[in-house]
Amino acid sequence: MTRALLITADPGLHDELQRLAAAAGATCESARDPAAALRGWAGAALVLVGADLVTDLAVIAPARRRGVHVVAWGSVPDQVFRPAVAVGAESVVELPRHGDRVTELLTDLGEERAVRGLAVGVIGGCGGAGATTFAAALAQVASRQGTSVLVDVDPLGPGADRTLGLEERPGVRWNDLAHTTGRLSARELRQALPRAGTLAVLTWSPGEPRQVPPAAAREALSAARRGHDLVALDLPRRPDEVSEELAPRCDLVLVVVTDTLTGLSAARRVVAGLPDPARARLVVRGPCADPDAVARAVGLPVLLTMADQRGLSESIELGLGPVRGRRGPLARAAGEVLGRLGARPAAAA
Ligand SMILES: Nc1ncnc2c1ncn2[C@@H]1O[C@H](COP(=O)(O)OP(=O)(O)OP(=O)(O)O)[C@@H](O)[C@H]1O
Ligand SMILES: [Mg+2]
């Protein structure tokens, strides 16, 4: 199987992608027009489509597949996003600024999985908005169809293992990974994390300082993505050096808000501190009369609204996690997020 397919007629972009591929030890094939792109499309483990050809490629509608990313040299023109969605791109990456993202994608080709899992960060717009709960719900729902891990990035949180009822499960935690230097194996991490079936958790150890070096956290996220279909991150409201390292690596950051005056004004400040608002969306929890008014007040589009979930505390206290059935508001909302991201279809609806 050809490792990476580079689709561009732009010599500068092509040279840069080849340079990154060589540095990552990845082999690649080049296509300089849409017809050549189609020939290599299905056989490549990773497809990098130059912004120069993405519109032409969208016109011939290649079959949907995972592992497609659009790369642009310099700032990304607005008109790239529509064809990027049309060809099923998982991200649009700007070079040379985000060359490290492309390097990660290319490096991952040498791992056991050709395609990285999706990373979704969740952050509360205000205290108690429901971020930890929603991050856990995403991981739970994703684990029904694939593998997922809930990554606890909030040092003040309740402990992601507790939220999922996995606190008794053995496995590695942040403090075990704190001295990681160099590359962490995706398979080893997956096998070492506390888990129940296909649902894993990476969180703090009881009684240990809740600290991890940012570089170790970055390596853990990279390995978690190579080893799982979905990584849900419970991000702290107040950014710290670890969240600043991990949040920009998320495919999507969800800000959970409640439609109250104080909730919305706090959320506005949280949103102002986000690294990349273009990749962030709101999830409104609880009663919401007018989602458009919420979007205007906070300054971000609303992805979805969800009613409060009944029996939540009881479910968590029983060790069942926030999502008990397939029909509650949390399960539906998490399923919708995953569906929109093109994750494996979450069987929530
Ligand atoms: N989907 C939901 N439906 C009903 N109640 C919820 C929901 N999500 C959260 N809650 C309520 O809000 C409380 C706080 O939830 P959670 O810990 O998920 O919020 P958070 O945004 O992570 O808070 P923190 O600011 O402490 O990090 C829960 O204990 C529960 O009472
Ligand atoms: Mg929380």
mmCIF file of C-alpha atoms and ligand atoms in Angstrom:
data_model
loop_
_atom_site.group_PDB
_atom_site.id
_atom_site.type_symbol
_atom_site.label_atom_id
_atom_site.label_comp_id
_atom_site.label_asym_id
_atom_site.label_seq_id
_atom_site.Cartn_x
_atom_site.Cartn_y
_atom_site.Cartn_z
ATOM 1 C CA MET A 1 0.000 0.000 0.000
ATOM 2 C CA THR A 2 1.369 3.389 -0.964
ATOM 3 C CA ARG A 3 1.972 5.289 2.225
ATOM 4 C CA ALA A 4 1.081 8.904 1.408
ATOM 5 C CA LEU A 5 -0.428 10.463 -1.696
ATOM 6 C CA LEU A 6 0.554 14.095 -2.324
ATOM 7 C CA ILE A 7 -1.901 15.860 -4.642
ATOM 8 C CA THR A 8 -0.662 19.225 -5.805
ATOM 9 C CA ALA A 9 0.527 21.020 -8.914
ATOM 10 C CA ASP A 10 2.277 23.666 -6.834
ATOM 11 C CA PRO A 11 6.039 22.923 -6.962
ATOM 12 C CA GLY A 12 6.782 24.835 -3.733
ATOM 13 C CA LEU A 13 4.101 22.980 -1.762
ATOM 14 C CA HIS A 14 5.145 19.674 -3.299
ATOM 15 C CA ASP A 15 8.782 20.174 -2.315
ATOM 16 C CA GLU A 16 7.829 21.074 1.232
ATOM 17 C CA LEU A 17 5.576 18.008 1.590
ATOM 18 C CA GLN A 18 8.291 15.750 0.210
ATOM 19 C CA ARG A 19 10.772 17.245 2.617
ATOM 20 C CA LEU A 20 8.425 16.610 5.553
ATOM 21 C CA ALA A 21 7.740 13.068 4.330
ATOM 22 C CA ALA A 22 11.449 12.325 4.049
ATOM 23 C CA ALA A 23 12.043 13.686 7.553
ATOM 24 C CA ALA A 24 9.214 11.504 8.883
ATOM 25 C CA GLY A 25 10.536 8.451 7.058
ATOM 26 C CA ALA A 26 7.328 8.116 5.017
ATOM 27 C CA THR A 27 7.215 6.992 1.417
ATOM 28 C CA CYS A 28 4.949 8.903 -0.930
ATOM 29 C CA GLU A 29 3.568 9.100 -4.414
ATOM 30 C CA SER A 30 2.736 12.350 -6.195
ATOM 31 C CA ALA A 31 -0.295 13.277 -8.274
ATOM 32 C CA ARG A 32 -0.196 16.547 -10.165
ATOM 33 C CA ASP A 33 -3.753 16.498 -11.511
ATOM 34 C CA PRO A 34 -7.145 15.147 -10.341
ATOM 35 C CA ALA A 35 -7.076 12.148 -12.700
ATOM 36 C CA ALA A 36 -3.753 10.963 -11.264
ATOM 37 C CA ALA A 37 -5.137 11.668 -7.791
ATOM 38 C CA LEU A 38 -8.083 9.348 -8.420
ATOM 39 C CA ARG A 39 -5.770 6.516 -9.452
ATOM 40 C CA GLY A 40 -3.859 6.639 -6.183
ATOM 41 C CA TRP A 41 -6.787 7.663 -3.974
ATOM 42 C CA ALA A 42 -7.949 4.350 -2.549
ATOM 43 C CA GLY A 43 -4.505 2.758 -2.205
ATOM 44 C CA ALA A 44 -2.889 5.446 -0.064
ATOM 45 C CA ALA A 45 -2.810 5.293 3.701
ATOM 46 C CA LEU A 46 -2.803 9.109 3.915
ATOM 47 C CA VAL A 47 -3.899 11.676 1.348
ATOM 48 C CA LEU A 48 -2.600 15.250 1.424
ATOM 49 C CA VAL A 49 -4.490 17.481 -0.998
ATOM 50 C CA GLY A 50 -2.953 20.837 -1.908
ATOM 51 C CA ALA A 51 -5.274 23.820 -1.660
ATOM 52 C CA ASP A 52 -4.470 24.486 -5.338
ATOM 53 C CA LEU A 53 -6.196 21.280 -6.520
ATOM 54 C CA VAL A 54 -8.885 20.716 -3.904
ATOM 55 C CA THR A 55 -11.609 22.503 -5.893
ATOM 56 C CA ASP A 56 -10.886 20.478 -9.057
ATOM 57 C CA LEU A 57 -10.783 17.301 -7.005
ATOM 58 C CA ALA A 58 -14.125 18.057 -5.346
ATOM 59 C CA VAL A 59 -15.702 18.384 -8.796
ATOM 60 C CA ILE A 60 -14.880 14.751 -9.632
ATOM 61 C CA ALA A 61 -16.141 13.625 -6.193
ATOM 62 C CA PRO A 62 -13.670 10.925 -5.128
ATOM 63 C CA ALA A 63 -15.054 8.155 -2.894
ATOM 64 C CA ARG A 64 -15.213 9.111 0.765
ATOM 65 C CA ARG A 65 -12.382 7.732 2.846
ATOM 66 C CA ARG A 66 -10.556 8.524 6.038
ATOM 67 C CA GLY A 67 -7.114 10.044 6.266
ATOM 68 C CA VAL A 68 -7.649 12.961 3.867
ATOM 69 C CA HIS A 69 -6.180 16.354 4.805
ATOM 70 C CA VAL A 70 -5.945 19.593 2.859
ATOM 71 C CA VAL A 71 -2.664 21.493 3.003
ATOM 72 C CA ALA A 72 -2.197 25.104 2.006
ATOM 73 C CA TRP A 73 0.968 27.083 1.573
ATOM 74 C CA GLY A 74 0.535 30.291 3.541
ATOM 75 C CA SER A 75 -2.833 31.389 4.912
ATOM 76 C CA VAL A 76 -5.827 29.269 3.951
ATOM 77 C CA PRO A 77 -8.162 31.025 1.476
ATOM 78 C CA ASP A 78 -11.832 30.930 2.559
ATOM 79 C CA GLN A 79 -12.913 29.234 -0.657
ATOM 80 C CA VAL A 80 -10.868 26.155 0.272
ATOM 81 C CA PHE A 81 -13.160 25.068 3.102
ATOM 82 C CA ARG A 82 -16.202 24.077 1.047
ATOM 83 C CA PRO A 83 -14.308 21.763 -1.360
ATOM 84 C CA ALA A 84 -12.288 20.472 1.626
ATOM 85 C CA VAL A 85 -15.536 19.321 3.237
ATOM 86 C CA ALA A 86 -16.699 17.926 -0.103
ATOM 87 C CA VAL A 87 -13.646 15.636 -0.406
ATOM 88 C CA GLY A 88 -14.096 14.526 3.211
ATOM 89 C CA ALA A 89 -10.981 16.254 4.586
ATOM 90 C CA GLU A 90 -10.414 15.784 8.318
ATOM 91 C CA SER A 91 -8.456 19.020 8.612
ATOM 92 C CA VAL A 92 -7.087 21.957 6.684
ATOM 93 C CA VAL A 93 -3.461 22.608 7.582
ATOM 94 C CA GLU A 94 -1.490 25.742 6.913
ATOM 95 C CA LEU A 95 2.191 25.448 5.976
ATOM 96 C CA PRO A 96 4.827 26.246 6.997
ATOM 97 C CA ARG A 97 3.222 27.374 10.272
ATOM 98 C CA HIS A 98 1.687 24.005 11.138
ATOM 99 C CA GLY A 99 4.288 21.789 9.534
ATOM 100 C CA ASP A 100 4.476 19.792 12.759
ATOM 101 C CA ARG A 101 0.879 18.610 12.246
ATOM 102 C CA VAL A 102 1.798 17.262 8.820
ATOM 103 C CA THR A 103 4.909 15.664 10.304
ATOM 104 C CA GLU A 104 2.740 13.938 12.919
ATOM 105 C CA LEU A 105 0.399 12.626 10.223
ATOM 106 C CA LEU A 106 3.313 11.311 8.191
ATOM 107 C CA THR A 107 5.091 9.830 11.193
ATOM 108 C CA ASP A 108 1.925 8.023 12.203
ATOM 109 C CA LEU A 109 2.089 6.050 8.965
ATOM 110 C CA GLY A 110 4.832 3.947 10.452
ATOM 111 C CA GLU A 111 2.594 3.009 13.366
ATOM 112 C CA GLU A 112 0.113 0.197 13.497
ATOM 113 C CA ARG A 113 -2.757 2.491 12.496
ATOM 114 C CA ALA A 114 -2.555 4.491 9.326
ATOM 115 C CA VAL A 115 -5.134 7.023 10.440
ATOM 116 C CA ARG A 116 -5.094 8.960 13.652
ATOM 117 C CA GLY A 117 -8.184 9.053 15.783
ATOM 118 C CA LEU A 118 -10.076 12.278 16.189
ATOM 119 C CA ALA A 119 -9.302 14.534 19.133
ATOM 120 C CA VAL A 120 -12.181 16.533 20.598
ATOM 121 C CA GLY A 121 -11.475 18.960 23.432
ATOM 122 C CA VAL A 122 -14.262 19.978 25.772
ATOM 123 C CA ILE A 123 -14.101 23.071 27.939
ATOM 124 C CA GLY A 124 -16.665 24.657 30.242
ATOM 125 C CA GLY A 125 -17.895 28.131 29.389
ATOM 126 C CA CYS A 126 -18.401 28.666 33.113
ATOM 127 C CA GLY A 127 -17.905 26.599 36.259
ATOM 128 C CA GLY A 128 -20.165 23.555 36.361
ATOM 129 C CA ALA A 129 -21.373 23.990 32.763
ATOM 130 C CA GLY A 130 -21.067 20.260 32.093
ATOM 131 C CA ALA A 131 -17.721 19.979 30.268
ATOM 132 C CA THR A 132 -16.357 16.976 32.167
ATOM 133 C CA THR A 133 -19.690 15.218 31.766
ATOM 134 C CA PHE A 134 -19.828 15.881 28.027
ATOM 135 C CA ALA A 135 -16.218 14.813 27.423
ATOM 136 C CA ALA A 136 -16.965 11.554 29.253
ATOM 137 C CA ALA A 137 -20.180 11.106 27.261
ATOM 138 C CA LEU A 138 -18.283 11.512 23.976
ATOM 139 C CA ALA A 139 -15.774 8.857 25.011
ATOM 140 C CA GLN A 140 -18.528 6.493 26.163
ATOM 141 C CA VAL A 141 -20.611 6.837 23.016
ATOM 142 C CA ALA A 142 -17.574 6.540 20.726
ATOM 143 C CA SER A 143 -16.521 3.333 22.504
ATOM 144 C CA ARG A 144 -19.691 1.595 21.318
ATOM 145 C CA GLN A 145 -18.437 1.547 17.759
ATOM 146 C CA GLY A 146 -14.690 1.838 18.130
ATOM 147 C CA THR A 147 -11.965 2.564 20.636
ATOM 148 C CA SER A 148 -11.907 5.749 22.681
ATOM 149 C CA VAL A 149 -10.047 7.347 25.541
ATOM 150 C CA LEU A 150 -11.029 10.150 27.890
ATOM 151 C CA VAL A 151 -7.981 12.279 28.650
ATOM 152 C CA ASP A 152 -8.150 14.317 31.833
ATOM 153 C CA VAL A 153 -6.369 17.627 31.372
ATOM 154 C CA ASP A 154 -8.116 19.487 34.210
ATOM 155 C CA PRO A 155 -6.059 19.417 37.427
ATOM 156 C CA LEU A 156 -9.093 20.690 39.352
ATOM 157 C CA GLY A 157 -11.529 18.165 37.907
ATOM 158 C CA PRO A 158 -13.161 15.258 39.732
ATOM 159 C CA GLY A 159 -10.928 12.650 38.042
ATOM 160 C CA ALA A 160 -11.977 11.299 34.672
ATOM 161 C CA ASP A 161 -11.719 7.704 35.922
ATOM 162 C CA ARG A 162 -14.265 8.469 38.616
ATOM 163 C CA THR A 163 -16.637 10.068 36.111
ATOM 164 C CA LEU A 164 -16.528 6.890 34.021
ATOM 165 C CA GLY A 165 -16.543 4.457 36.948
ATOM 166 C CA LEU A 166 -13.014 3.231 36.095
ATOM 167 C CA GLU A 167 -11.224 4.379 39.253
ATOM 168 C CA GLU A 168 -10.600 0.811 40.421
ATOM 169 C CA ARG A 169 -9.105 -0.321 37.126
ATOM 170 C CA PRO A 170 -5.345 -0.774 37.054
ATOM 171 C CA GLY A 171 -3.183 0.975 34.507
ATOM 172 C CA VAL A 172 -0.846 3.852 33.802
ATOM 173 C CA ARG A 173 -1.703 7.392 34.767
ATOM 174 C CA TRP A 174 -0.235 10.809 34.071
ATOM 175 C CA ASN A 175 2.471 10.490 36.723
ATOM 176 C CA ASP A 176 3.695 7.239 35.118
ATOM 177 C CA LEU A 177 4.086 9.098 31.837
ATOM 178 C CA ALA A 178 5.712 12.206 33.294
ATOM 179 C CA HIS A 179 9.224 11.019 32.494
ATOM 180 C CA THR A 180 8.458 9.935 28.962
ATOM 181 C CA THR A 181 11.032 11.234 26.562
ATOM 182 C CA GLY A 182 10.914 10.420 22.894
ATOM 183 C CA ARG A 183 8.222 8.554 21.108
ATOM 184 C CA LEU A 184 5.564 6.619 22.992
ATOM 185 C CA SER A 185 4.186 3.525 21.305
ATOM 186 C CA ALA A 186 0.483 3.759 20.548
ATOM 187 C CA ARG A 187 -0.018 0.054 21.121
ATOM 188 C CA GLU A 188 1.786 0.067 24.448
ATOM 189 C CA LEU A 189 -0.160 3.064 25.701
ATOM 190 C CA ARG A 190 -3.462 1.543 24.627
ATOM 191 C CA GLN A 191 -2.687 -1.701 26.393
ATOM 192 C CA ALA A 192 -1.456 0.050 29.539
ATOM 193 C CA LEU A 193 -4.323 2.482 30.217
ATOM 194 C CA PRO A 194 -7.117 1.691 32.680
ATOM 195 C CA ARG A 195 -10.046 0.514 30.577
ATOM 196 C CA ALA A 196 -13.353 -1.261 30.344
ATOM 197 C CA GLY A 197 -13.544 -2.928 26.949
ATOM 198 C CA THR A 198 -12.951 -0.317 24.270
ATOM 199 C CA LEU A 199 -13.233 2.641 26.660
ATOM 200 C CA ALA A 200 -9.986 3.864 28.255
ATOM 201 C CA VAL A 201 -9.012 6.736 30.512
ATOM 202 C CA LEU A 202 -5.862 8.765 31.104
ATOM 203 C CA THR A 203 -6.028 10.679 34.340
ATOM 204 C CA TRP A 204 -4.198 11.695 37.498
ATOM 205 C CA SER A 205 -3.061 9.319 40.215
ATOM 206 C CA PRO A 206 -4.710 9.711 43.581
ATOM 207 C CA GLY A 207 -2.411 11.376 46.084
ATOM 208 C CA GLU A 208 0.133 12.502 43.471
ATOM 209 C CA PRO A 209 0.715 16.095 42.327
ATOM 210 C CA ARG A 210 -1.459 16.834 39.330
ATOM 211 C CA GLN A 211 1.373 17.860 37.062
ATOM 212 C CA VAL A 212 2.810 16.532 33.851
ATOM 213 C CA PRO A 213 5.454 18.098 31.595
ATOM 214 C CA PRO A 214 3.829 19.537 28.467
ATOM 215 C CA ALA A 215 6.140 17.556 26.188
ATOM 216 C CA ALA A 216 5.102 14.280 27.854
ATOM 217 C CA ALA A 217 1.431 15.284 27.548
ATOM 218 C CA ARG A 218 1.918 16.049 23.850
ATOM 219 C CA GLU A 219 3.537 12.673 23.273
ATOM 220 C CA ALA A 220 0.721 10.954 25.185
ATOM 221 C CA LEU A 221 -1.923 12.676 23.060
ATOM 222 C CA SER A 222 -0.131 11.727 19.878
ATOM 223 C CA ALA A 223 0.108 8.073 20.967
ATOM 224 C CA ALA A 224 -3.516 8.104 22.191
ATOM 225 C CA ARG A 225 -4.639 9.302 18.749
ATOM 226 C CA ARG A 226 -2.650 6.643 16.967
ATOM 227 C CA GLY A 227 -4.134 3.990 19.211
ATOM 228 C CA HIS A 228 -7.805 5.017 19.467
ATOM 229 C CA ASP A 229 -10.581 6.132 17.126
ATOM 230 C CA LEU A 230 -11.557 9.011 19.399
ATOM 231 C CA VAL A 231 -9.738 10.976 22.074
ATOM 232 C CA ALA A 232 -11.941 13.226 24.227
ATOM 233 C CA LEU A 233 -10.073 15.781 26.316
ATOM 234 C CA ASP A 234 -11.490 17.381 29.446
ATOM 235 C CA LEU A 235 -9.757 20.761 29.194
ATOM 236 C CA PRO A 236 -9.469 23.216 32.107
ATOM 237 C CA ARG A 237 -11.280 26.544 31.871
ATOM 238 C CA ARG A 238 -8.185 28.400 32.929
ATOM 239 C CA PRO A 239 -5.484 27.543 30.361
ATOM 240 C CA ASP A 240 -2.260 26.070 31.745
ATOM 241 C CA GLU A 241 0.906 24.972 29.997
ATOM 242 C CA VAL A 242 -0.453 21.472 29.342
ATOM 243 C CA SER A 243 -3.795 22.609 27.964
ATOM 244 C CA GLU A 244 -1.998 25.202 25.836
ATOM 245 C CA GLU A 245 0.025 22.371 24.360
ATOM 246 C CA LEU A 246 -2.945 20.049 23.752
ATOM 247 C CA ALA A 247 -5.890 22.301 22.841
ATOM 248 C CA PRO A 248 -4.378 23.477 19.522
ATOM 249 C CA ARG A 249 -3.942 19.808 18.538
ATOM 250 C CA CYS A 250 -7.661 19.068 18.812
ATOM 251 C CA ASP A 251 -9.721 18.669 15.639
ATOM 252 C CA LEU A 252 -12.586 20.361 17.429
ATOM 253 C CA VAL A 253 -12.973 22.194 20.729
ATOM 254 C CA LEU A 254 -16.457 22.254 22.217
ATOM 255 C CA VAL A 255 -17.353 24.933 24.715
ATOM 256 C CA VAL A 256 -20.254 23.800 26.899
ATOM 257 C CA VAL A 257 -22.407 26.730 27.960
ATOM 258 C CA THR A 258 -25.612 27.304 29.870
ATOM 259 C CA ASP A 259 -27.967 29.959 28.552
ATOM 260 C CA THR A 260 -27.823 32.293 31.533
ATOM 261 C CA LEU A 261 -26.544 35.847 31.716
ATOM 262 C CA THR A 262 -23.569 34.921 33.891
ATOM 263 C CA GLY A 263 -22.908 31.703 31.980
ATOM 264 C CA LEU A 264 -22.737 33.493 28.643
ATOM 265 C CA SER A 265 -20.544 36.356 29.795
ATOM 266 C CA ALA A 266 -18.075 33.915 31.383
ATOM 267 C CA ALA A 267 -18.138 31.837 28.183
ATOM 268 C CA ARG A 268 -17.251 34.883 26.130
ATOM 269 C CA ARG A 269 -14.045 35.252 28.135
ATOM 270 C CA VAL A 270 -13.230 31.548 27.804
ATOM 271 C CA VAL A 271 -13.722 31.734 24.025
ATOM 272 C CA ALA A 272 -11.453 34.787 23.811
ATOM 273 C CA GLY A 273 -8.648 32.638 25.250
ATOM 274 C CA LEU A 274 -9.047 29.752 22.766
ATOM 275 C CA PRO A 275 -6.089 29.100 20.471
ATOM 276 C CA ASP A 276 -8.147 28.631 17.320
ATOM 277 C CA PRO A 277 -11.780 29.800 17.503
ATOM 278 C CA ALA A 278 -12.318 28.622 13.900
ATOM 279 C CA ARG A 279 -12.146 25.057 15.212
ATOM 280 C CA ALA A 280 -14.408 25.694 18.204
ATOM 281 C CA ARG A 281 -18.184 25.348 18.581
ATOM 282 C CA LEU A 282 -20.727 25.755 21.348
ATOM 283 C CA VAL A 283 -22.806 23.059 22.985
ATOM 284 C CA VAL A 284 -25.686 24.597 24.930
ATOM 285 C CA ARG A 285 -26.734 22.518 27.923
ATOM 286 C CA GLY A 286 -30.162 22.995 29.436
ATOM 287 C CA PRO A 287 -33.002 25.311 28.407
ATOM 288 C CA CYS A 288 -32.197 27.586 25.484
ATOM 289 C CA ALA A 289 -34.791 29.852 23.908
ATOM 290 C CA ASP A 290 -32.691 31.199 21.065
ATOM 291 C CA PRO A 291 -29.430 29.459 19.986
ATOM 292 C CA ASP A 292 -28.636 32.309 17.591
ATOM 293 C CA ALA A 293 -28.726 34.791 20.460
ATOM 294 C CA VAL A 294 -26.357 32.493 22.423
ATOM 295 C CA ALA A 295 -23.983 32.361 19.444
ATOM 296 C CA ARG A 296 -24.027 36.143 19.158
ATOM 297 C CA ALA A 297 -23.496 36.650 22.887
ATOM 298 C CA VAL A 298 -20.533 34.270 23.061
ATOM 299 C CA GLY A 299 -19.055 34.864 19.621
ATOM 300 C CA LEU A 300 -19.051 31.237 18.410
ATOM 301 C CA PRO A 301 -21.514 29.160 16.350
ATOM 302 C CA VAL A 302 -23.760 26.739 18.244
ATOM 303 C CA LEU A 303 -23.175 23.133 17.162
ATOM 304 C CA LEU A 304 -26.095 21.775 19.161
ATOM 305 C CA THR A 305 -28.332 22.275 22.124
ATOM 306 C CA MET A 306 -29.176 19.475 24.546
ATOM 307 C CA ALA A 307 -31.665 19.144 27.349
ATOM 308 C CA ASP A 308 -30.486 18.334 30.852
ATOM 309 C CA GLN A 309 -29.972 14.652 31.485
ATOM 310 C CA ARG A 310 -32.057 13.208 34.279
ATOM 311 C CA GLY A 311 -30.480 10.839 36.776
ATOM 312 C CA LEU A 312 -26.943 11.957 35.917
ATOM 313 C CA SER A 313 -25.477 11.968 39.431
ATOM 314 C CA GLU A 314 -27.033 8.597 40.185
ATOM 315 C CA SER A 315 -25.571 7.079 37.030
ATOM 316 C CA ILE A 316 -22.075 8.380 37.837
ATOM 317 C CA GLU A 317 -22.345 7.286 41.476
ATOM 318 C CA LEU A 318 -23.259 3.807 40.298
ATOM 319 C CA GLY A 319 -20.035 3.749 38.256
ATOM 320 C CA LEU A 320 -21.906 3.641 34.951
ATOM 321 C CA GLY A 321 -20.603 6.938 33.560
ATOM 322 C CA PRO A 322 -22.894 9.743 32.408
ATOM 323 C CA VAL A 323 -24.412 7.808 29.474
ATOM 324 C CA ARG A 324 -26.611 4.920 30.546
ATOM 325 C CA GLY A 325 -28.860 4.327 27.596
ATOM 326 C CA ARG A 326 -28.872 5.150 23.930
ATOM 327 C CA ARG A 327 -31.713 7.633 24.015
ATOM 328 C CA GLY A 328 -30.931 10.302 26.598
ATOM 329 C CA PRO A 329 -29.998 13.867 25.615
ATOM 330 C CA LEU A 330 -26.300 13.291 26.350
ATOM 331 C CA ALA A 331 -26.082 10.142 24.223
ATOM 332 C CA ARG A 332 -27.901 11.839 21.347
ATOM 333 C CA ALA A 333 -25.752 14.986 21.544
ATOM 334 C CA ALA A 334 -22.495 13.016 21.737
ATOM 335 C CA GLY A 335 -23.638 10.857 18.827
ATOM 336 C CA GLU A 336 -24.418 13.942 16.799
ATOM 337 C CA VAL A 337 -20.984 15.451 17.411
ATOM 338 C CA LEU A 338 -19.278 12.205 16.402
ATOM 339 C CA GLY A 339 -21.492 11.840 13.347
ATOM 340 C CA ARG A 340 -20.655 15.342 12.177
ATOM 341 C CA LEU A 341 -16.975 14.692 12.610
ATOM 342 C CA GLY A 342 -17.291 11.654 10.418
ATOM 343 C CA ALA A 343 -16.179 9.423 13.265
ATOM 344 C CA ARG A 344 -17.391 5.854 13.080
ATOM 345 C CA PRO A 345 -21.162 6.222 13.246
ATOM 346 C CA ALA A 346 -22.012 6.488 16.911
ATOM 347 C CA ALA A 347 -25.022 4.344 17.609
ATOM 348 C CA ALA A 348 -26.604 6.898 19.867
ATOM 349 C CA ALA A 349 -29.599 8.069 17.926
HETATM 350 N N1 LIG B 1 -25.819 17.036 30.625
HETATM 351 C C1 LIG B 1 -26.166 17.364 31.889
HETATM 352 N N2 LIG B 1 -27.431 17.259 32.305
HETATM 353 C C2 LIG B 1 -27.792 17.590 33.564
HETATM 354 N N3 LIG B 1 -26.928 18.055 34.487
HETATM 355 C C3 LIG B 1 -25.651 18.192 34.123
HETATM 356 C C4 LIG B 1 -25.184 17.873 32.819
HETATM 357 N N4 LIG B 1 -23.867 18.115 32.760
HETATM 358 C C5 LIG B 1 -23.518 18.563 33.969
HETATM 359 N N5 LIG B 1 -24.573 18.621 34.787
HETATM 360 C C6 LIG B 1 -24.595 19.083 36.193
HETATM 361 O O1 LIG B 1 -23.567 19.999 36.387
HETATM 362 C C7 LIG B 1 -22.626 19.507 37.322
HETATM 363 C C8 LIG B 1 -21.242 19.841 36.870
HETATM 364 O O2 LIG B 1 -20.960 19.072 35.713
HETATM 365 P P1 LIG B 1 -19.466 18.918 35.191
HETATM 366 O O3 LIG B 1 -18.556 18.530 36.267
HETATM 367 O O4 LIG B 1 -19.543 18.064 33.981
HETATM 368 O O5 LIG B 1 -19.186 20.417 34.748
HETATM 369 P P2 LIG B 1 -17.804 21.106 34.392
HETATM 370 O O6 LIG B 1 -18.107 22.130 33.363
HETATM 371 O O7 LIG B 1 -16.807 20.078 34.067
HETATM 372 O O8 LIG B 1 -17.457 21.789 35.791
HETATM 373 P P3 LIG B 1 -16.059 22.324 36.357
HETATM 374 O O9 LIG B 1 -16.146 23.793 36.192
HETATM 375 O O10 LIG B 1 -16.082 21.902 37.786
HETATM 376 O O11 LIG B 1 -14.981 21.667 35.557
HETATM 377 C C9 LIG B 1 -22.914 18.016 37.416
HETATM 378 O O12 LIG B 1 -22.601 17.509 38.660
HETATM 379 C C10 LIG B 1 -24.376 17.933 37.153
HETATM 380 O O13 LIG B 1 -25.070 18.236 38.331
HETATM 381 MG MG MG B 2 -14.912 19.790 34.756
#
